[in-house]
PDB file of C-alpha atoms in Angstrom:
ATOM      1  CA  UNK S   1     113.358 170.741 163.174  1.00 86.00           C
ATOM      2  CA  UNK S   2     109.864 172.109 163.544  1.00 87.00           C
ATOM      3  CA  UNK S   3     107.488 171.582 160.621  1.00 85.00           C
ATOM      4  CA  UNK S   4     106.937 175.329 160.359  1.00 88.00           C
ATOM      5  CA  UNK S   5     110.680 175.853 159.845  1.00 92.00           C
ATOM      6  CA  UNK S   6     110.790 173.156 157.137  1.00 93.00           C
ATOM      7  CA  UNK S   7     107.822 174.841 155.447  1.00 93.00           C
ATOM      8  CA  UNK S   8     109.626 178.200 155.502  1.00 94.00           C
ATOM      9  CA  UNK S   9     112.779 176.687 153.960  1.00 95.00           C
ATOM     10  CA  UNK S  10     110.988 174.762 151.208  1.00 95.00           C
ATOM     11  CA  UNK S  11     108.817 177.770 150.408  1.00 95.00           C
ATOM     12  CA  UNK S  12     111.909 179.956 149.972  1.00 96.00           C
ATOM     13  CA  UNK S  13     113.564 177.370 147.702  1.00 95.00           C
ATOM     14  CA  UNK S  14     110.372 176.943 145.650  1.00 94.00           C
ATOM     15  CA  UNK S  15     110.309 180.703 145.169  1.00 94.00           C
ATOM     16  CA  UNK S  16     113.920 180.673 143.963  1.00 94.00           C
ATOM     17  CA  UNK S  17     115.456 182.234 147.055  1.00 96.00           C
ATOM     18  CA  UNK S  18     118.205 181.143 149.417  1.00 96.00           C
ATOM     19  CA  UNK S  19     116.357 180.274 152.657  1.00 96.00           C
ATOM     20  CA  UNK S  20     119.220 181.591 154.798  1.00 96.00           C
ATOM     21  CA  UNK S  21     120.105 184.877 153.082  1.00 96.00           C
ATOM     22  CA  UNK S  22     116.899 185.550 151.115  1.00 95.00           C
ATOM     23  CA  UNK S  23     118.997 186.243 147.999  1.00 96.00           C
ATOM     24  CA  UNK S  24     117.653 185.039 144.663  1.00 96.00           C
ATOM     25  CA  UNK S  25     119.282 181.837 143.480  1.00 95.00           C
ATOM     26  CA  UNK S  26     121.217 181.935 140.181  1.00 95.00           C
ATOM     27  CA  UNK S  27     119.364 180.933 137.018  1.00 92.00           C
ATOM     28  CA  UNK S  28     121.657 177.900 136.714  1.00 94.00           C
ATOM     29  CA  UNK S  29     120.599 176.609 140.136  1.00 94.00           C
ATOM     30  CA  UNK S  30     118.718 173.292 140.087  1.00 93.00           C
ATOM     31  CA  UNK S  31     116.105 175.030 142.254  1.00 92.00           C
ATOM     32  CA  UNK S  32     115.152 177.123 139.213  1.00 91.00           C
ATOM     33  CA  UNK S  33     114.324 174.043 137.141  1.00 93.00           C
ATOM     34  CA  UNK S  34     110.524 173.947 136.524  1.00 94.00           C
ATOM     35  CA  UNK S  35     110.275 170.264 137.549  1.00 96.00           C
ATOM     36  CA  UNK S  36     112.145 170.938 140.789  1.00 95.00           C
ATOM     37  CA  UNK S  37     109.974 173.975 141.497  1.00 95.00           C
ATOM     38  CA  UNK S  38     106.803 171.883 140.985  1.00 96.00           C
ATOM     39  CA  UNK S  39     108.189 169.156 143.257  1.00 96.00           C
ATOM     40  CA  UNK S  40     109.027 171.714 145.945  1.00 95.00           C
ATOM     41  CA  UNK S  41     105.519 173.196 145.802  1.00 95.00           C
ATOM     42  CA  UNK S  42     104.045 169.691 146.093  1.00 96.00           C
ATOM     43  CA  UNK S  43     106.271 168.979 149.087  1.00 95.00           C
ATOM     44  CA  UNK S  44     105.230 172.321 150.556  1.00 94.00           C
ATOM     45  CA  UNK S  45     101.546 171.442 150.129  1.00 94.00           C
ATOM     46  CA  UNK S  46     102.066 168.049 151.778  1.00 93.00           C
ATOM     47  CA  UNK S  47     103.897 169.597 154.741  1.00 92.00           C
ATOM     48  CA  UNK S  48     101.219 172.255 155.197  1.00 92.00           C
ATOM     49  CA  UNK S  49      98.548 169.542 155.126  1.00 92.00           C
ATOM     50  CA  UNK S  50     100.472 167.509 157.691  1.00 88.00           C
ATOM     51  CA  UNK S  51     100.947 170.577 159.864  1.00 87.00           C
ATOM     52  CA  UNK S  52      97.218 171.410 159.741  1.00 87.00           C
ATOM     53  CA  UNK S  53      96.289 167.811 160.495  1.00 84.00           C
ATOM     54  CA  UNK S  54      98.528 167.827 163.563  1.00 82.00           C
ATOM     55  CA  UNK S  55      97.030 171.107 164.734  1.00 82.00           C
ATOM     56  CA  UNK S  56      93.510 169.661 164.348  1.00 80.00           C
ATOM     57  CA  UNK S  57      94.451 166.449 166.196  1.00 79.00           C
ATOM     58  CA  UNK S  58      95.584 168.482 169.189  1.00 83.00           C
ATOM     59  CA  UNK S  59      92.165 170.161 169.433  1.00 85.00           C
ATOM     60  CA  UNK S  60      90.089 166.960 169.307  1.00 89.00           C
ATOM     61  CA  UNK S  61      88.666 165.427 172.474  1.00 93.00           C
ATOM     62  CA  UNK S  62      90.672 162.525 173.956  1.00 91.00           C
ATOM     63  CA  UNK S  63      88.429 159.688 172.716  1.00 93.00           C
ATOM     64  CA  UNK S  64      87.709 161.115 169.253  1.00 90.00           C
ATOM     65  CA  UNK S  65      87.887 158.349 166.664  1.00 88.00           C
ATOM     66  CA  UNK S  66      88.280 155.588 169.232  1.00 94.00           C
ATOM     67  CA  UNK S  67      85.882 152.613 169.306  1.00 96.00           C
ATOM     68  CA  UNK S  68      82.876 152.689 171.611  1.00 96.00           C
ATOM     69  CA  UNK S  69      82.469 150.053 174.302  1.00 96.00           C
ATOM     70  CA  UNK S  70      79.182 148.468 175.316  1.00 96.00           C
ATOM     71  CA  UNK S  71      79.479 150.204 178.696  1.00 96.00           C
ATOM     72  CA  UNK S  72      79.943 153.613 177.043  1.00 96.00           C
ATOM     73  CA  UNK S  73      76.920 152.940 174.827  1.00 96.00           C
ATOM     74  CA  UNK S  74      74.835 152.055 177.893  1.00 96.00           C
ATOM     75  CA  UNK S  75      75.959 155.163 179.804  1.00 96.00           C
ATOM     76  CA  UNK S  76      75.379 157.380 176.777  1.00 96.00           C
ATOM     77  CA  UNK S  77      71.864 156.036 176.226  1.00 95.00           C
ATOM     78  CA  UNK S  78      70.974 156.451 179.911  1.00 95.00           C
ATOM     79  CA  UNK S  79      72.274 160.013 180.073  1.00 94.00           C
ATOM     80  CA  UNK S  80      70.496 160.933 176.833  1.00 93.00           C
ATOM     81  CA  UNK S  81      67.249 159.457 178.169  1.00 92.00           C
ATOM     82  CA  UNK S  82      67.830 161.578 181.258  1.00 90.00           C
ATOM     83  CA  UNK S  83      67.830 164.707 179.043  1.00 86.00           C
ATOM     84  CA  UNK S  84      71.565 165.467 179.145  1.00 89.00           C
ATOM     85  CA  UNK S  85      72.699 167.990 176.526  1.00 89.00           C
ATOM     86  CA  UNK S  86      74.949 166.966 173.661  1.00 91.00           C
ATOM     87  CA  UNK S  87      77.598 169.318 175.010  1.00 92.00           C
ATOM     88  CA  UNK S  88      77.533 167.599 178.407  1.00 93.00           C
ATOM     89  CA  UNK S  89      77.526 164.157 176.784  1.00 95.00           C
ATOM     90  CA  UNK S  90      80.461 165.115 174.576  1.00 94.00           C
ATOM     91  CA  UNK S  91      82.474 166.372 177.543  1.00 94.00           C
ATOM     92  CA  UNK S  92      81.624 163.341 179.663  1.00 95.00           C
ATOM     93  CA  UNK S  93      82.588 160.861 176.930  1.00 96.00           C
ATOM     94  CA  UNK S  94      85.586 162.806 175.571  1.00 96.00           C
ATOM     95  CA  UNK S  95      84.112 162.991 172.069  1.00 95.00           C
ATOM     96  CA  UNK S  96      82.706 165.603 169.702  1.00 93.00           C
ATOM     97  CA  UNK S  97      79.028 166.555 169.724  1.00 93.00           C
ATOM     98  CA  UNK S  98      78.805 165.201 166.171  1.00 93.00           C
ATOM     99  CA  UNK S  99      80.156 161.836 167.332  1.00 95.00           C
ATOM    100  CA  UNK S 100      77.596 161.742 170.140  1.00 95.00           C
ATOM    101  CA  UNK S 101      74.757 162.539 167.726  1.00 94.00           C
ATOM    102  CA  UNK S 102      75.988 159.862 165.311  1.00 95.00           C
ATOM    103  CA  UNK S 103      76.243 157.283 168.089  1.00 96.00           C
ATOM    104  CA  UNK S 104      72.737 158.067 169.352  1.00 95.00           C
ATOM    105  CA  UNK S 105      71.503 157.477 165.816  1.00 95.00           C
ATOM    106  CA  UNK S 106      73.352 154.169 165.647  1.00 95.00           C
ATOM    107  CA  UNK S 107      71.896 153.142 169.017  1.00 95.00           C
ATOM    108  CA  UNK S 108      68.383 153.890 167.720  1.00 94.00           C
ATOM    109  CA  UNK S 109      67.788 156.675 170.233  1.00 93.00           C
ATOM    110  CA  UNK S 110      67.067 159.093 167.381  1.00 91.00           C
ATOM    111  CA  UNK S 111      66.236 158.506 163.729  1.00 90.00           C
ATOM    112  CA  UNK S 112      68.733 161.091 162.461  1.00 90.00           C
ATOM    113  CA  UNK S 113      71.527 163.205 163.881  1.00 88.00           C
ATOM    114  CA  UNK S 114      69.560 166.464 163.743  1.00 87.00           C
ATOM    115  CA  UNK S 115      66.995 164.929 166.081  1.00 87.00           C
ATOM    116  CA  UNK S 116      69.730 164.305 168.664  1.00 85.00           C
ATOM    117  CA  UNK S 117      70.546 168.020 168.689  1.00 82.00           C
ATOM    118  CA  UNK S 118      66.882 168.947 169.010  1.00 82.00           C
ATOM    119  CA  UNK S 119      66.073 166.443 171.775  1.00 76.00           C
ATOM    120  CA  UNK S 120      69.198 167.256 173.756  1.00 60.00           C
ATOM    121  CA  UNK S 121      68.360 170.921 174.064  1.00 58.00           C
ATOM    122  CA  UNK S 122      70.536 172.228 171.238  1.00 54.00           C
ATOM    123  CA  UNK S 123      67.900 173.532 168.799  1.00 47.00           C
ATOM    124  CA  UNK S 124      69.074 174.347 165.311  1.00 45.00           C
ATOM    125  CA  UNK S 125      72.495 172.747 165.705  1.00 49.00           C
ATOM    126  CA  UNK S 126      71.764 169.665 163.628  1.00 45.00           C
ATOM    127  CA  UNK S 127      70.368 171.396 160.570  1.00 41.00           C
TER     128      UNK S 127
END
């Protein structure tokens, strides 16, 4: 079952409706108990959060969040010294521009992330 389908079903139940027919559930239904309704809305929130997290993960570059190697650090520093843009560096290393700026700061190439944007030809991005 897709997460979006589970969200639709739980949302219907939390709103007191039969997820198949759309009819309102009887007052005596356990789904009309305030504690059950609260639990369903909490479950709904958790599923929506999980769904959004998965969607975000699919849009991240391939090496986002992965550890840096000494070789990557060396290549990054050399390319930055050669005036490569943050966008190019991010594409080359499979990481976000923010991760590149943070790594350049850690490597001592810049004193703060905003400087990485400025020096790499992306004025205004870091502020």
